[in-house]
Structures are given as structure tokens and as C-alpha cells.
Amino acid sequence: MKPYDDVDDEFPEDEAFPEGDAADGGDDEGPEGPSKSQIKREDQALQALGKRMTGLSAKQIAEFPVEESLKDALLEWKRIRSHEAQRRHIKRIGKLVREHDVEELELAMDRADPSSSLSMSATRMAQDWCDRLLRDGKPAMTLFVERYQVRDIQLLRQLQRAALPDAAAESPTPAVRKLMRFVRQQVVQKTA
């Protein structure tokens, strides 16, 4: 007789691991909730958003639509010089970002970040509208006011009149830049 021959008699194969036990990975319905890997990917995405937010200026952070604790954490990150401390602090920022509506924060970041596709598209549209306002005059003004529901029409007219003499200049003059800034604000508000 072999030493473990009697063990097989005590545990028949069909009863050793009943269906649904740990031997086959649990129940057949799948895991409850997100997997550990999915949670990690979500945390990394939140940390990446937090890392993007650290690029904002102090003025932009102050105007950003988040709680004070996140604003303080973002400003604190700017003071940290140690690479390892910054890495740990980004994890903290990621946890604070989790308390906010992520889609809303991403949209606000796209508005604030000049390199984002939303911001670049708004800048191109604003440039096109400025050119039309300076070239076509009143018809372009009426169309712009209707499309973007401009409230301060008088200011828009003043900016347009001030920029008209400089419209043919090679580089944008201060008057043209003011008009461009105002038009871009209206475009960004409409797209948000």
C-alpha cells in the first residue's frame, strides 16, 4: 500500500470542489464590481488629470471650479522640489480629483489649457470671426451677435471700430488683439 492511497477514497473528485467554489475562480456571473486593474487604470487617469492641472498658473487655479482643498494641493505641488515628493503629491491630488465631476474638470482644463484641441479650435474660430468682423462689417457683426448671443454689443462695436484702421497691418495691433480676446471669450462660452 502506498502512503496516500486512502486519501482518494475520502474525497471523491466530483465532490472535492463543488461548482462555484474557489477552485474554478468563483461564480459564473463574473467578478463583482471593477477589477483591480480597472481601478488602477482609473486612478492613473485621475492622477494624469491632476498632473495637467498642476500646469495652471496660480491665478487660473484660484478661478478653477474646484474645492479649496484641491486648490491648496495644486498650489502646494508648485512649492515641492523633490521628484519623489512630487510623485507622492500627485497621488494625493488624484484622490482629491476623484471627489469632483471628472468630465467637468476635463472640460475646464481644455478651456484653460492653450495647447488643448478645444482651445486651439476656439482660437481658430475666433481668428476667423475677427477677420470677418473687420472685413464684412455690420452683416458679420449681426451674424456673430445672433450666433453667440453676445450681451455686450456696444463693447463689441467699440472694439471693432478701434481695430478697423489697423486691420491691414502685418502683425496684430493692441486694438486687434483686444477684439480677438473678446471674440475668443464669446466663442469659448458658447462651446462650453
PDB file of C-alpha atoms in Angstrom:
ATOM      1  CA  MET A   1       0.000   0.000   0.000  1.00  0.00           C
ATOM      2  CA  LYS A   2       1.173   3.475  -0.916  1.00  0.00           C
ATOM      3  CA  PRO A   3       1.189   6.201   1.751  1.00  0.00           C
ATOM      4  CA  TYR A   4      -1.652   8.313   0.272  1.00  0.00           C
ATOM      5  CA  ASP A   5      -3.893   5.698  -1.318  1.00  0.00           C
ATOM      6  CA  ASP A   6      -6.595   6.122   1.312  1.00  0.00           C
ATOM      7  CA  VAL A   7      -6.831   9.933   0.776  1.00  0.00           C
ATOM      8  CA  ASP A   8      -8.507   9.496  -2.636  1.00  0.00           C
ATOM      9  CA  ASP A   9     -11.264   7.469  -1.016  1.00  0.00           C
ATOM     10  CA  GLU A  10     -12.132  10.255   1.427  1.00  0.00           C
ATOM     11  CA  PHE A  11     -12.506  12.995  -1.255  1.00  0.00           C
ATOM     12  CA  PRO A  12     -14.073  11.816  -4.483  1.00  0.00           C
ATOM     13  CA  GLU A  13     -13.193  14.049  -7.443  1.00  0.00           C
ATOM     14  CA  ASP A  14     -16.716  15.243  -8.131  1.00  0.00           C
ATOM     15  CA  GLU A  15     -17.176  16.461  -4.541  1.00  0.00           C
ATOM     16  CA  ALA A  16     -13.686  17.846  -3.946  1.00  0.00           C
ATOM     17  CA  PHE A  17     -14.542  21.232  -5.451  1.00  0.00           C
ATOM     18  CA  PRO A  18     -18.266  21.833  -5.776  1.00  0.00           C
ATOM     19  CA  GLU A  19     -19.366  24.185  -8.553  1.00  0.00           C
ATOM     20  CA  GLY A  20     -18.918  27.855  -7.690  1.00  0.00           C
ATOM     21  CA  ASP A  21     -16.097  27.380  -5.154  1.00  0.00           C
ATOM     22  CA  ALA A  22     -12.654  28.929  -5.318  1.00  0.00           C
ATOM     23  CA  ALA A  23     -11.271  26.128  -7.480  1.00  0.00           C
ATOM     24  CA  ASP A  24     -12.960  27.395 -10.680  1.00  0.00           C
ATOM     25  CA  GLY A  25     -12.498  31.095  -9.970  1.00  0.00           C
ATOM     26  CA  GLY A  26     -15.769  31.814  -8.187  1.00  0.00           C
ATOM     27  CA  ASP A  27     -19.298  32.086  -9.510  1.00  0.00           C
ATOM     28  CA  ASP A  28     -20.046  32.055 -13.219  1.00  0.00           C
ATOM     29  CA  GLU A  29     -21.528  35.569 -13.261  1.00  0.00           C
ATOM     30  CA  GLY A  30     -18.131  37.299 -13.204  1.00  0.00           C
ATOM     31  CA  PRO A  31     -16.461  39.430 -10.560  1.00  0.00           C
ATOM     32  CA  GLU A  32     -18.486  41.866  -8.530  1.00  0.00           C
ATOM     33  CA  GLY A  33     -17.503  45.454  -9.339  1.00  0.00           C
ATOM     34  CA  PRO A  34     -14.462  46.626 -11.287  1.00  0.00           C
ATOM     35  CA  SER A  35     -11.282  44.592 -11.341  1.00  0.00           C
ATOM     36  CA  LYS A  36      -8.182  45.655  -9.503  1.00  0.00           C
ATOM     37  CA  SER A  37      -6.536  46.556 -12.826  1.00  0.00           C
ATOM     38  CA  GLN A  38      -9.505  48.700 -13.848  1.00  0.00           C
ATOM     39  CA  ILE A  39      -9.385  50.595 -10.554  1.00  0.00           C
ATOM     40  CA  LYS A  40      -5.656  51.176 -11.053  1.00  0.00           C
ATOM     41  CA  ARG A  41      -6.200  52.487 -14.605  1.00  0.00           C
ATOM     42  CA  GLU A  42      -8.896  54.881 -13.346  1.00  0.00           C
ATOM     43  CA  ASP A  43      -6.600  56.118 -10.574  1.00  0.00           C
ATOM     44  CA  GLN A  44      -3.809  56.697 -13.094  1.00  0.00           C
ATOM     45  CA  ALA A  45      -6.194  58.673 -15.324  1.00  0.00           C
ATOM     46  CA  LEU A  46      -7.197  60.851 -12.355  1.00  0.00           C
ATOM     47  CA  GLN A  47      -3.535  61.390 -11.495  1.00  0.00           C
ATOM     48  CA  ALA A  48      -2.800  62.358 -15.108  1.00  0.00           C
ATOM     49  CA  LEU A  49      -5.616  64.922 -14.971  1.00  0.00           C
ATOM     50  CA  GLY A  50      -4.192  66.205 -11.679  1.00  0.00           C
ATOM     51  CA  LYS A  51      -0.753  66.439 -13.290  1.00  0.00           C
ATOM     52  CA  ARG A  52      -2.256  68.528 -16.125  1.00  0.00           C
ATOM     53  CA  MET A  53      -3.906  70.769 -13.533  1.00  0.00           C
ATOM     54  CA  THR A  54      -0.539  71.468 -11.881  1.00  0.00           C
ATOM     55  CA  GLY A  55       0.463  73.305 -15.070  1.00  0.00           C
ATOM     56  CA  LEU A  56      -2.098  76.032 -14.396  1.00  0.00           C
ATOM     57  CA  SER A  57      -0.933  79.377 -13.088  1.00  0.00           C
ATOM     58  CA  ALA A  58      -1.831  80.466  -9.554  1.00  0.00           C
ATOM     59  CA  LYS A  59      -4.425  82.861 -10.995  1.00  0.00           C
ATOM     60  CA  GLN A  60      -6.023  80.076 -13.067  1.00  0.00           C
ATOM     61  CA  ILE A  61      -6.068  77.753 -10.047  1.00  0.00           C
ATOM     62  CA  ALA A  62      -7.804  80.433  -7.996  1.00  0.00           C
ATOM     63  CA  GLU A  63     -10.522  80.752 -10.666  1.00  0.00           C
ATOM     64  CA  PHE A  64     -10.808  76.994 -11.261  1.00  0.00           C
ATOM     65  CA  PRO A  65     -14.181  75.420 -10.296  1.00  0.00           C
ATOM     66  CA  VAL A  66     -12.911  73.082  -7.547  1.00  0.00           C
ATOM     67  CA  GLU A  67     -12.927  72.888  -3.753  1.00  0.00           C
ATOM     68  CA  GLU A  68     -10.358  74.751  -1.708  1.00  0.00           C
ATOM     69  CA  SER A  69      -8.607  71.537  -0.635  1.00  0.00           C
ATOM     70  CA  LEU A  70      -7.751  70.728  -4.265  1.00  0.00           C
ATOM     71  CA  LYS A  71      -6.697  74.323  -4.966  1.00  0.00           C
ATOM     72  CA  ASP A  72      -4.406  74.207  -1.932  1.00  0.00           C
ATOM     73  CA  ALA A  73      -2.937  70.874  -3.053  1.00  0.00           C
ATOM     74  CA  LEU A  74      -2.254  72.241  -6.543  1.00  0.00           C
ATOM     75  CA  LEU A  75      -0.543  75.337  -5.151  1.00  0.00           C
ATOM     76  CA  GLU A  76       1.421  73.186  -2.691  1.00  0.00           C
ATOM     77  CA  TRP A  77       2.675  70.991  -5.576  1.00  0.00           C
ATOM     78  CA  LYS A  78       4.303  74.066  -7.119  1.00  0.00           C
ATOM     79  CA  ARG A  79       6.390  74.549  -3.969  1.00  0.00           C
ATOM     80  CA  ILE A  80       7.647  70.936  -3.831  1.00  0.00           C
ATOM     81  CA  ARG A  81      11.067  70.434  -5.425  1.00  0.00           C
ATOM     82  CA  SER A  82      11.821  66.775  -4.672  1.00  0.00           C
ATOM     83  CA  HIS A  83      10.852  64.428  -7.517  1.00  0.00           C
ATOM     84  CA  GLU A  84       9.722  61.670  -5.142  1.00  0.00           C
ATOM     85  CA  ALA A  85       7.670  64.095  -3.059  1.00  0.00           C
ATOM     86  CA  GLN A  86       6.016  65.407  -6.239  1.00  0.00           C
ATOM     87  CA  ARG A  87       5.162  61.829  -7.269  1.00  0.00           C
ATOM     88  CA  ARG A  88       3.508  61.172  -3.899  1.00  0.00           C
ATOM     89  CA  HIS A  89       1.711  64.501  -4.011  1.00  0.00           C
ATOM     90  CA  ILE A  90       0.272  63.734  -7.477  1.00  0.00           C
ATOM     91  CA  LYS A  91      -1.304  60.626  -5.927  1.00  0.00           C
ATOM     92  CA  ARG A  92      -2.883  62.853  -3.279  1.00  0.00           C
ATOM     93  CA  ILE A  93      -4.144  65.242  -5.977  1.00  0.00           C
ATOM     94  CA  GLY A  94      -5.592  62.261  -7.846  1.00  0.00           C
ATOM     95  CA  LYS A  95      -7.557  61.273  -4.745  1.00  0.00           C
ATOM     96  CA  LEU A  96      -8.887  64.827  -4.397  1.00  0.00           C
ATOM     97  CA  VAL A  97      -9.835  64.915  -8.094  1.00  0.00           C
ATOM     98  CA  ARG A  98     -11.928  61.760  -7.536  1.00  0.00           C
ATOM     99  CA  GLU A  99     -14.316  63.850  -5.391  1.00  0.00           C
ATOM    100  CA  HIS A 100     -15.197  66.062  -8.392  1.00  0.00           C
ATOM    101  CA  ASP A 101     -17.018  65.539 -11.677  1.00  0.00           C
ATOM    102  CA  VAL A 102     -14.137  64.412 -13.898  1.00  0.00           C
ATOM    103  CA  GLU A 103     -15.814  65.343 -17.201  1.00  0.00           C
ATOM    104  CA  GLU A 104     -16.447  68.858 -15.933  1.00  0.00           C
ATOM    105  CA  LEU A 105     -12.827  69.184 -14.798  1.00  0.00           C
ATOM    106  CA  GLU A 106     -11.521  67.940 -18.153  1.00  0.00           C
ATOM    107  CA  LEU A 107     -13.689  70.466 -19.987  1.00  0.00           C
ATOM    108  CA  ALA A 108     -12.484  73.270 -17.693  1.00  0.00           C
ATOM    109  CA  MET A 109      -8.886  72.148 -18.303  1.00  0.00           C
ATOM    110  CA  ASP A 110      -9.445  72.196 -22.059  1.00  0.00           C
ATOM    111  CA  ARG A 111     -10.737  75.752 -21.767  1.00  0.00           C
ATOM    112  CA  ALA A 112      -7.789  76.837 -19.612  1.00  0.00           C
ATOM    113  CA  ASP A 113      -5.019  74.956 -21.417  1.00  0.00           C
ATOM    114  CA  PRO A 114      -3.954  76.817 -24.585  1.00  0.00           C
ATOM    115  CA  SER A 115      -2.470  73.639 -26.097  1.00  0.00           C
ATOM    116  CA  SER A 116      -5.711  71.648 -25.862  1.00  0.00           C
ATOM    117  CA  SER A 117      -7.647  70.860 -29.015  1.00  0.00           C
ATOM    118  CA  LEU A 118     -10.717  72.732 -27.693  1.00  0.00           C
ATOM    119  CA  SER A 119      -8.668  75.840 -27.017  1.00  0.00           C
ATOM    120  CA  MET A 120      -6.896  75.702 -30.375  1.00  0.00           C
ATOM    121  CA  SER A 121     -10.189  75.238 -32.197  1.00  0.00           C
ATOM    122  CA  ALA A 122     -11.710  78.190 -30.309  1.00  0.00           C
ATOM    123  CA  THR A 123      -8.700  80.313 -31.223  1.00  0.00           C
ATOM    124  CA  ARG A 124      -9.034  79.426 -34.923  1.00  0.00           C
ATOM    125  CA  MET A 125     -12.767  80.198 -34.865  1.00  0.00           C
ATOM    126  CA  ALA A 126     -12.128  83.498 -33.085  1.00  0.00           C
ATOM    127  CA  GLN A 127      -9.478  84.434 -35.638  1.00  0.00           C
ATOM    128  CA  ASP A 128     -11.904  83.683 -38.483  1.00  0.00           C
ATOM    129  CA  TRP A 129     -14.624  85.768 -36.814  1.00  0.00           C
ATOM    130  CA  CYS A 130     -12.230  88.677 -36.220  1.00  0.00           C
ATOM    131  CA  ASP A 131     -11.270  88.629 -39.892  1.00  0.00           C
ATOM    132  CA  ARG A 132     -14.958  88.575 -40.893  1.00  0.00           C
ATOM    133  CA  LEU A 133     -15.849  91.363 -38.467  1.00  0.00           C
ATOM    134  CA  LEU A 134     -13.092  93.563 -39.826  1.00  0.00           C
ATOM    135  CA  ARG A 135     -13.722  92.674 -43.479  1.00  0.00           C
ATOM    136  CA  ASP A 136     -17.551  92.483 -43.696  1.00  0.00           C
ATOM    137  CA  GLY A 137     -18.598  94.982 -41.023  1.00  0.00           C
ATOM    138  CA  LYS A 138     -22.236  95.181 -39.935  1.00  0.00           C
ATOM    139  CA  PRO A 139     -23.546  91.932 -41.570  1.00  0.00           C
ATOM    140  CA  ALA A 140     -20.793  89.918 -39.860  1.00  0.00           C
ATOM    141  CA  MET A 141     -21.496  91.735 -36.581  1.00  0.00           C
ATOM    142  CA  THR A 142     -25.217  90.858 -36.745  1.00  0.00           C
ATOM    143  CA  LEU A 143     -24.474  87.210 -37.516  1.00  0.00           C
ATOM    144  CA  PHE A 144     -21.889  86.959 -34.725  1.00  0.00           C
ATOM    145  CA  VAL A 145     -24.221  88.559 -32.149  1.00  0.00           C
ATOM    146  CA  GLU A 146     -27.038  86.160 -33.091  1.00  0.00           C
ATOM    147  CA  ARG A 147     -24.896  83.045 -33.171  1.00  0.00           C
ATOM    148  CA  TYR A 148     -23.010  83.661 -29.926  1.00  0.00           C
ATOM    149  CA  GLN A 149     -25.735  85.589 -28.075  1.00  0.00           C
ATOM    150  CA  VAL A 150     -23.414  88.468 -27.240  1.00  0.00           C
ATOM    151  CA  ARG A 151     -24.763  90.603 -24.402  1.00  0.00           C
ATOM    152  CA  ASP A 152     -22.322  93.497 -24.569  1.00  0.00           C
ATOM    153  CA  ILE A 153     -22.919  94.555 -28.169  1.00  0.00           C
ATOM    154  CA  GLN A 154     -21.737  98.106 -27.526  1.00  0.00           C
ATOM    155  CA  LEU A 155     -18.315  96.893 -26.374  1.00  0.00           C
ATOM    156  CA  LEU A 156     -18.048  94.645 -29.435  1.00  0.00           C
ATOM    157  CA  ARG A 157     -18.835  97.618 -31.725  1.00  0.00           C
ATOM    158  CA  GLN A 158     -16.266  99.797 -29.950  1.00  0.00           C
ATOM    159  CA  LEU A 159     -13.596  97.114 -30.270  1.00  0.00           C
ATOM    160  CA  GLN A 160     -14.453  96.605 -33.935  1.00  0.00           C
ATOM    161  CA  ARG A 161     -14.267 100.359 -34.684  1.00  0.00           C
ATOM    162  CA  ALA A 162     -10.948 100.678 -32.856  1.00  0.00           C
ATOM    163  CA  ALA A 163      -9.463  97.729 -34.778  1.00  0.00           C
ATOM    164  CA  LEU A 164     -10.684  98.763 -38.272  1.00  0.00           C
ATOM    165  CA  PRO A 165      -7.819 101.197 -39.043  1.00  0.00           C
ATOM    166  CA  ASP A 166      -5.273  98.519 -38.065  1.00  0.00           C
ATOM    167  CA  ALA A 167      -6.915  95.650 -39.977  1.00  0.00           C
ATOM    168  CA  ALA A 168      -4.402  95.713 -42.831  1.00  0.00           C
ATOM    169  CA  ALA A 169      -1.352  95.725 -40.559  1.00  0.00           C
ATOM    170  CA  GLU A 170       1.114  92.825 -40.825  1.00  0.00           C
ATOM    171  CA  SER A 171       1.155  91.971 -37.124  1.00  0.00           C
ATOM    172  CA  PRO A 172      -1.844  92.337 -34.819  1.00  0.00           C
ATOM    173  CA  THR A 173      -2.010  95.679 -33.065  1.00  0.00           C
ATOM    174  CA  PRO A 174      -3.259  96.097 -29.493  1.00  0.00           C
ATOM    175  CA  ALA A 175      -6.739  97.043 -30.764  1.00  0.00           C
ATOM    176  CA  VAL A 176      -6.957  93.910 -32.921  1.00  0.00           C
ATOM    177  CA  ARG A 177      -5.720  91.769 -30.003  1.00  0.00           C
ATOM    178  CA  LYS A 178      -8.438  93.213 -27.735  1.00  0.00           C
ATOM    179  CA  LEU A 179     -11.085  92.395 -30.335  1.00  0.00           C
ATOM    180  CA  MET A 180      -9.621  88.906 -30.717  1.00  0.00           C
ATOM    181  CA  ARG A 181      -9.675  88.353 -26.935  1.00  0.00           C
ATOM    182  CA  PHE A 182     -13.318  89.427 -26.686  1.00  0.00           C
ATOM    183  CA  VAL A 183     -14.396  87.283 -29.656  1.00  0.00           C
ATOM    184  CA  ARG A 184     -12.496  84.272 -28.299  1.00  0.00           C
ATOM    185  CA  GLN A 185     -14.244  84.644 -24.919  1.00  0.00           C
ATOM    186  CA  GLN A 186     -17.613  84.564 -26.648  1.00  0.00           C
ATOM    187  CA  VAL A 187     -16.664  81.512 -28.726  1.00  0.00           C
ATOM    188  CA  VAL A 188     -15.360  79.598 -25.681  1.00  0.00           C
ATOM    189  CA  GLN A 189     -18.504  80.410 -23.659  1.00  0.00           C
ATOM    190  CA  LYS A 190     -20.712  79.146 -26.464  1.00  0.00           C
ATOM    191  CA  THR A 191     -18.762  75.895 -26.938  1.00  0.00           C
ATOM    192  CA  ALA A 192     -18.686  75.164 -23.189  1.00  0.00           C
TER     193      ALA A 192
END
